[in-house]
PDB file of C-alpha atoms in Angstrom:
ATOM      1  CA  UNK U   1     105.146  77.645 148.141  1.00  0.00           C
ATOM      2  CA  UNK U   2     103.260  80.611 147.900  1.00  0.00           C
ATOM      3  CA  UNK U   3      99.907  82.442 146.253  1.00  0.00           C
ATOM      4  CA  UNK U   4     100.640  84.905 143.935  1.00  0.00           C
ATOM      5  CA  UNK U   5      98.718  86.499 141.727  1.00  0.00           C
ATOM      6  CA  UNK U   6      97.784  85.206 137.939  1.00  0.00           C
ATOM      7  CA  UNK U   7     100.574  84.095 135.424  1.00  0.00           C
ATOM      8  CA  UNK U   8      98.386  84.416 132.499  1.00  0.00           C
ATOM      9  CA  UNK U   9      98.451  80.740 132.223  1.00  0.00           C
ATOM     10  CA  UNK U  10      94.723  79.703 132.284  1.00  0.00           C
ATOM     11  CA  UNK U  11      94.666  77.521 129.532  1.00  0.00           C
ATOM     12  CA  UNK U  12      97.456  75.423 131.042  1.00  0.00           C
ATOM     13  CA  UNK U  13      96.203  75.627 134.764  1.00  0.00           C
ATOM     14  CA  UNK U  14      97.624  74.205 136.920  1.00  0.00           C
ATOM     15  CA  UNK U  15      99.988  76.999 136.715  1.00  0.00           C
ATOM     16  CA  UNK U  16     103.164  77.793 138.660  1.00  0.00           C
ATOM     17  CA  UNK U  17     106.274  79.715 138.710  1.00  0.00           C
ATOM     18  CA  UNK U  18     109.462  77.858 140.033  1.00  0.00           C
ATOM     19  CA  UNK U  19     112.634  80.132 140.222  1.00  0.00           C
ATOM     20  CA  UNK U  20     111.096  82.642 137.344  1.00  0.00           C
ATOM     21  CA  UNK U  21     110.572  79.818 135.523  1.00  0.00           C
ATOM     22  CA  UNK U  22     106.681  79.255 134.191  1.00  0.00           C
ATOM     23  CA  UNK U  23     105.172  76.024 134.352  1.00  0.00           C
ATOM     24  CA  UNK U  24     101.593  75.160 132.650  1.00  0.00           C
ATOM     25  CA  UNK U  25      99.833  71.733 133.543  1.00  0.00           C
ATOM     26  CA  UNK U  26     102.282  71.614 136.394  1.00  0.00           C
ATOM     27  CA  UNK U  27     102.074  68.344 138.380  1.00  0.00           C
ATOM     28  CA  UNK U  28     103.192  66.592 141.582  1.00  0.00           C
ATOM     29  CA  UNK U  29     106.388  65.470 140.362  1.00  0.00           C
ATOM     30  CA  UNK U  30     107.651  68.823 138.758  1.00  0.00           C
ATOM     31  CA  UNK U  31     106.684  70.783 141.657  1.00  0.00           C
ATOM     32  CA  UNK U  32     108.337  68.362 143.835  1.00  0.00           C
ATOM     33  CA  UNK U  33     111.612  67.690 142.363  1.00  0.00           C
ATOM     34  CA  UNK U  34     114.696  70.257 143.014  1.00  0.00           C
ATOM     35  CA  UNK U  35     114.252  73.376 141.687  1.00  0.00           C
ATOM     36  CA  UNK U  36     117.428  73.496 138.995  1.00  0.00           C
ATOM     37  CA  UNK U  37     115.850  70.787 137.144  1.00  0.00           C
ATOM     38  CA  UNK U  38     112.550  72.506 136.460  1.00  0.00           C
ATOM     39  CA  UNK U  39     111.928  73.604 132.782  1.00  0.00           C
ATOM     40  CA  UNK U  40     108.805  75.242 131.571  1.00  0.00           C
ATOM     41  CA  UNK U  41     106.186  73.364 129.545  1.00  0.00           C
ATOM     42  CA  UNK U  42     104.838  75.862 127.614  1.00  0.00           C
ATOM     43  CA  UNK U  43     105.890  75.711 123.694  1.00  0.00           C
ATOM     44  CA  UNK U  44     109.753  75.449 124.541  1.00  0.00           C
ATOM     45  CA  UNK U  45     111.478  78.000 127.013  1.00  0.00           C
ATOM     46  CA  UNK U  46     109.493  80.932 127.648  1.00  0.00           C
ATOM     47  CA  UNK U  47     112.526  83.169 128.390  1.00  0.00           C
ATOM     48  CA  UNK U  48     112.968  83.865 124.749  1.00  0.00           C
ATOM     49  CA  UNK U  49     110.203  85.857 124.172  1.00  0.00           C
ATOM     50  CA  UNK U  50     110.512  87.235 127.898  1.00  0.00           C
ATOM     51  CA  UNK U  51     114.208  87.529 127.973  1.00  0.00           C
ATOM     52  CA  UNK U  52     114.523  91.074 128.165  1.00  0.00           C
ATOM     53  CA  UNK U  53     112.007  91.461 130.839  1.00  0.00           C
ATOM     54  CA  UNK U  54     113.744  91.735 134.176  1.00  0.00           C
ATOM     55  CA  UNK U  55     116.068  94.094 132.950  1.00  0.00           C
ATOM     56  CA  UNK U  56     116.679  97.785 133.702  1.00  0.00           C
ATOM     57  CA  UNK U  57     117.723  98.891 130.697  1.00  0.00           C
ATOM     58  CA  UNK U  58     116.972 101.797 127.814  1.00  0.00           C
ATOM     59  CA  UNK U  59     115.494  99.224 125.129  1.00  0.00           C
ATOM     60  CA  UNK U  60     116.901 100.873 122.179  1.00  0.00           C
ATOM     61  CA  UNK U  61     116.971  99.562 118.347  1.00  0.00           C
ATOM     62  CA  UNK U  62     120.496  99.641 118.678  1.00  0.00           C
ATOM     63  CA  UNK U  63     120.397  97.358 121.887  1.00  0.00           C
ATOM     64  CA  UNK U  64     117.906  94.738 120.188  1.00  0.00           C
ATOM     65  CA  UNK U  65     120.404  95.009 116.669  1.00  0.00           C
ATOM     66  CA  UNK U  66     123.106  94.072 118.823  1.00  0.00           C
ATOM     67  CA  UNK U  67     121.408  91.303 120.189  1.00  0.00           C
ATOM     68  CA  UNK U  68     120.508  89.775 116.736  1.00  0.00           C
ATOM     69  CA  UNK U  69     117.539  91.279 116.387  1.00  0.00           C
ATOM     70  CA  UNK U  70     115.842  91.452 112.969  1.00  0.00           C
ATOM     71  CA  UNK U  71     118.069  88.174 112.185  1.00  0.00           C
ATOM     72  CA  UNK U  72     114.705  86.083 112.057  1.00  0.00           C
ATOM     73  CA  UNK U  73     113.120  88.269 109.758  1.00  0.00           C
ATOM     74  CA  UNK U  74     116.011  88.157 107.611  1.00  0.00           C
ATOM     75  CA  UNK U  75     115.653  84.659 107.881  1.00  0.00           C
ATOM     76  CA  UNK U  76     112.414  84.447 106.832  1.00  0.00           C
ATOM     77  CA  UNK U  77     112.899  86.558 104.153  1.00  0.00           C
ATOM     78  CA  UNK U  78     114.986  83.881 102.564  1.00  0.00           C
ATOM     79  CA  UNK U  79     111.906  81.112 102.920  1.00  0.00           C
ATOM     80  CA  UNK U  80     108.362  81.194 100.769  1.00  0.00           C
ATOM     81  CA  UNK U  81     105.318  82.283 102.870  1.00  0.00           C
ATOM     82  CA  UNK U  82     104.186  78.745 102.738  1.00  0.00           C
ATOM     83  CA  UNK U  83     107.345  77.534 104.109  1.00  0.00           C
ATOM     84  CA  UNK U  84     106.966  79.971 106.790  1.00  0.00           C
ATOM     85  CA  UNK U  85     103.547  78.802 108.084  1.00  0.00           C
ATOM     86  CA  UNK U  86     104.321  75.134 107.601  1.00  0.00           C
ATOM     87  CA  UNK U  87     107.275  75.889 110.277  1.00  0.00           C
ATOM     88  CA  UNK U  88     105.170  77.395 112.387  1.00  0.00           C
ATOM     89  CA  UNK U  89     102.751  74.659 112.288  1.00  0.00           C
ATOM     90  CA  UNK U  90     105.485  72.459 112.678  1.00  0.00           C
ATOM     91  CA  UNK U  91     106.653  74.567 116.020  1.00  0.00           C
ATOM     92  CA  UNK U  92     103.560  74.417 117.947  1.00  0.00           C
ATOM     93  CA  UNK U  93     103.399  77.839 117.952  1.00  0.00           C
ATOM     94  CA  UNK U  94     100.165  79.028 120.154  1.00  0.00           C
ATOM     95  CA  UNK U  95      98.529  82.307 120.743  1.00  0.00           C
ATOM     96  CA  UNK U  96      99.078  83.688 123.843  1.00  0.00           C
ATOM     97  CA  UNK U  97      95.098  84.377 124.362  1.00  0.00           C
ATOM     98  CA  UNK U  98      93.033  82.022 126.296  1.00  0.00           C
ATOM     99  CA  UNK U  99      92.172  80.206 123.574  1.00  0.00           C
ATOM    100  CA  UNK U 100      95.672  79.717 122.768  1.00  0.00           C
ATOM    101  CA  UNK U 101      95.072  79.239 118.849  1.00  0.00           C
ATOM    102  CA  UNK U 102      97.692  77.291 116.473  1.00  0.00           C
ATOM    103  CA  UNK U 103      99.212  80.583 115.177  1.00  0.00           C
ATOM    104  CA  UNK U 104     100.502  78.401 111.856  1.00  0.00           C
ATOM    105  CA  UNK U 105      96.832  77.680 111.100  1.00  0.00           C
ATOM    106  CA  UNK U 106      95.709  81.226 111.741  1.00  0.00           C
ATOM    107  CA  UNK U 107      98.116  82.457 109.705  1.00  0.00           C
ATOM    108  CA  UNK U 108      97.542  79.972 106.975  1.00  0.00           C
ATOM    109  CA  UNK U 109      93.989  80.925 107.200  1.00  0.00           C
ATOM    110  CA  UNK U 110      94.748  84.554 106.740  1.00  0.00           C
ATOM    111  CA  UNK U 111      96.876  83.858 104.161  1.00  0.00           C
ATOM    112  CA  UNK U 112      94.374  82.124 101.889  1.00  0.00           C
ATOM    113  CA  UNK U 113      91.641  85.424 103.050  1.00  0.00           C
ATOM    114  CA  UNK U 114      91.217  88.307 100.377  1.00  0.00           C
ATOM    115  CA  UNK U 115      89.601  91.384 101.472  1.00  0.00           C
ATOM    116  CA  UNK U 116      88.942  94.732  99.978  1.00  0.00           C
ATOM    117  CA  UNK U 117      90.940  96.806 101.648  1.00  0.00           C
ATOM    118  CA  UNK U 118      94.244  94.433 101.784  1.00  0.00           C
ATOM    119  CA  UNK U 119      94.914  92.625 104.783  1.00  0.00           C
ATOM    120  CA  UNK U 120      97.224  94.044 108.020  1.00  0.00           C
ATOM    121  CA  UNK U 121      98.613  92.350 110.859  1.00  0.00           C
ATOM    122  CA  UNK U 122      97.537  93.425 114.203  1.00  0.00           C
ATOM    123  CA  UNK U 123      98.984  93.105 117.789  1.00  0.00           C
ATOM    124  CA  UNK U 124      96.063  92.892 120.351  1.00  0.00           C
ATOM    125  CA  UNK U 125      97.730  94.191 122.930  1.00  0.00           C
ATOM    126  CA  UNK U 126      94.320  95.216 124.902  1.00  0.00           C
ATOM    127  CA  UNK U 127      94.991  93.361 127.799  1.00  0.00           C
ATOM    128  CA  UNK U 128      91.128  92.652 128.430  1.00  0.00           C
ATOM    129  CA  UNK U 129      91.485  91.779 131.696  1.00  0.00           C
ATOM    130  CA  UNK U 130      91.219  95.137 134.326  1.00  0.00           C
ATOM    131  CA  UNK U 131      94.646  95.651 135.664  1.00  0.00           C
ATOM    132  CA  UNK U 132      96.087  92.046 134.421  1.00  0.00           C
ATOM    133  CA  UNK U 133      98.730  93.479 132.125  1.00  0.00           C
ATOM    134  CA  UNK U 134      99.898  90.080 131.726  1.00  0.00           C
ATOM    135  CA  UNK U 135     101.947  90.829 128.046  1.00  0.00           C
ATOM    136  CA  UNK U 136     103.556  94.465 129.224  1.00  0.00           C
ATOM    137  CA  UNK U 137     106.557  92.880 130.290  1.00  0.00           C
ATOM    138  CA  UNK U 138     106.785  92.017 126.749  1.00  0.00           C
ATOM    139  CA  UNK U 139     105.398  95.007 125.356  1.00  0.00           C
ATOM    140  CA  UNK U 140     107.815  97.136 127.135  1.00  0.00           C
ATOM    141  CA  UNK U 141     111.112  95.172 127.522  1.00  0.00           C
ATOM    142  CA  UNK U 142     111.015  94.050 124.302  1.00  0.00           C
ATOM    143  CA  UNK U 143     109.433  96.235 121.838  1.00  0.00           C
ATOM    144  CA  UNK U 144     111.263  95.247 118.964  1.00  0.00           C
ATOM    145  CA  UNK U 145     110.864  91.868 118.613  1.00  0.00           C
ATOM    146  CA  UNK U 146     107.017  92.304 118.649  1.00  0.00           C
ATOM    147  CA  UNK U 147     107.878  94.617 115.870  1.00  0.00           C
ATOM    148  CA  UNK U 148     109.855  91.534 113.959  1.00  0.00           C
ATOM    149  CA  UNK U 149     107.064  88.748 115.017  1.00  0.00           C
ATOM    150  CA  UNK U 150     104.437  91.024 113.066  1.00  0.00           C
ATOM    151  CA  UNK U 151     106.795  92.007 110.354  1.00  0.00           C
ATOM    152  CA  UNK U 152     107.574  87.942 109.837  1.00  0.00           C
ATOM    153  CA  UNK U 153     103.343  87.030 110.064  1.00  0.00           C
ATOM    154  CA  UNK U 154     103.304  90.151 107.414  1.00  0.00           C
ATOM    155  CA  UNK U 155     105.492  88.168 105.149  1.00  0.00           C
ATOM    156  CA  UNK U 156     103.624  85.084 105.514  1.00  0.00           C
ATOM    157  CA  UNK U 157     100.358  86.159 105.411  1.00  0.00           C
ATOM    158  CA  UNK U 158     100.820  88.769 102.312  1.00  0.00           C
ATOM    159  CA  UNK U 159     100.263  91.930 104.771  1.00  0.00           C
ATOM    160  CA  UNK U 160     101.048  95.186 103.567  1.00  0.00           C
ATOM    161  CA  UNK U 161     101.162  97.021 106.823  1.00  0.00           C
ATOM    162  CA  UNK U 162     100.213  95.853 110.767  1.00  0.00           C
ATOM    163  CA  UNK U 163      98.837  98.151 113.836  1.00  0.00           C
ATOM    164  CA  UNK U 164      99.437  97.951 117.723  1.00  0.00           C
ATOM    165  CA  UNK U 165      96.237  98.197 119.540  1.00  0.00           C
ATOM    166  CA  UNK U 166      96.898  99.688 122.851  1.00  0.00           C
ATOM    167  CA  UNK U 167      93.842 100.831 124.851  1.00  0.00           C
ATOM    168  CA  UNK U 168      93.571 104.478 126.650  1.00  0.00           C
ATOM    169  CA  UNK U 169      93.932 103.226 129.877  1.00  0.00           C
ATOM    170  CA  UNK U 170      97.076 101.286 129.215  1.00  0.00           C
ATOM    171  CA  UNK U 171      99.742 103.082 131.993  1.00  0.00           C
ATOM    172  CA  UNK U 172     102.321 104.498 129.738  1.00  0.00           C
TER     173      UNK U 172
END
């Protein structure tokens, strides 16, 4: 056992990271029993969205294409906007924020919202905290399929377009 510094996990503290493997509300037992049997707690396995992470490679469109990329957008193509946000509802979905927000309700909210100007989807991807940086493993090893998360919320919400907010300071 060792410090380390934060997981982004403060809305499921205790936190703790057993063999790269995140763990949220993580108790006596699970930090106790062997190590291969630990699985993270978080809204199903977190190495989907964070698969790409550890790896040293050129993350190209081609790359993500070949990895099935896009094939959940196609997917949702195929489904209503309401039976988009009634799956993510049904998945438990949460913001990755502190607040960790139902993302199904959000979007249902936003789809239901009529504004003047349209509406857009928009990655926050500020990373408030000085230095944190806590989402630039997914920001930079896998691009793309932030690209296909906002282009599926797009769908469901009835977005015509979506923006990346990325601060000055952010270490390109």
């Amino acid at each position: 056992v060792e410090k380390v510094a934060c997981l982004g996990l403060c809305d499921h503290a205790p936190a703790a990271m057993v063999n790269e493997i995140q763990v949220g509300e993580a108790s006596f037992e699970v930090l106790t029993s062997p190590a291969e049997s630990v699985r993270s707690t978080l809204f199903g396995e977190i190495r989907m969205l964070t698969q790409w992470c550890d790896e040293e490679v050129e993350h190209t469109l081609d790359l993500f294409l070949e990895c099935g990329g896009f094939e959940g957008l196609q997917a949702a193509l195929t489904k209503t906007p309401d039976e988009i946000i009634e799956a993510v509802k049904a998945s438990g979905l949460k913001g990755r924020g502190g607040a960790g927000f139902p993302t199904g309700i959000k979007w249902g909210i936003c789809r239901k919202s009529h504004g003047p100007d349209g509406k857009y989807v928009i990655c926050n991807a500020d990373e408030g905290d000085p230095g944190a940086y806590m989402d630039r493993c997914v920001l930079e090893g896998n691009p793309h399929l932030v690209i296909e998360g906002m282009l599926i919320g797009a769908w469901a919400i009835g977005a015509q377009g979506g923006y990346i907010y990325v601060r000055k300071e952010y270490p390109l």
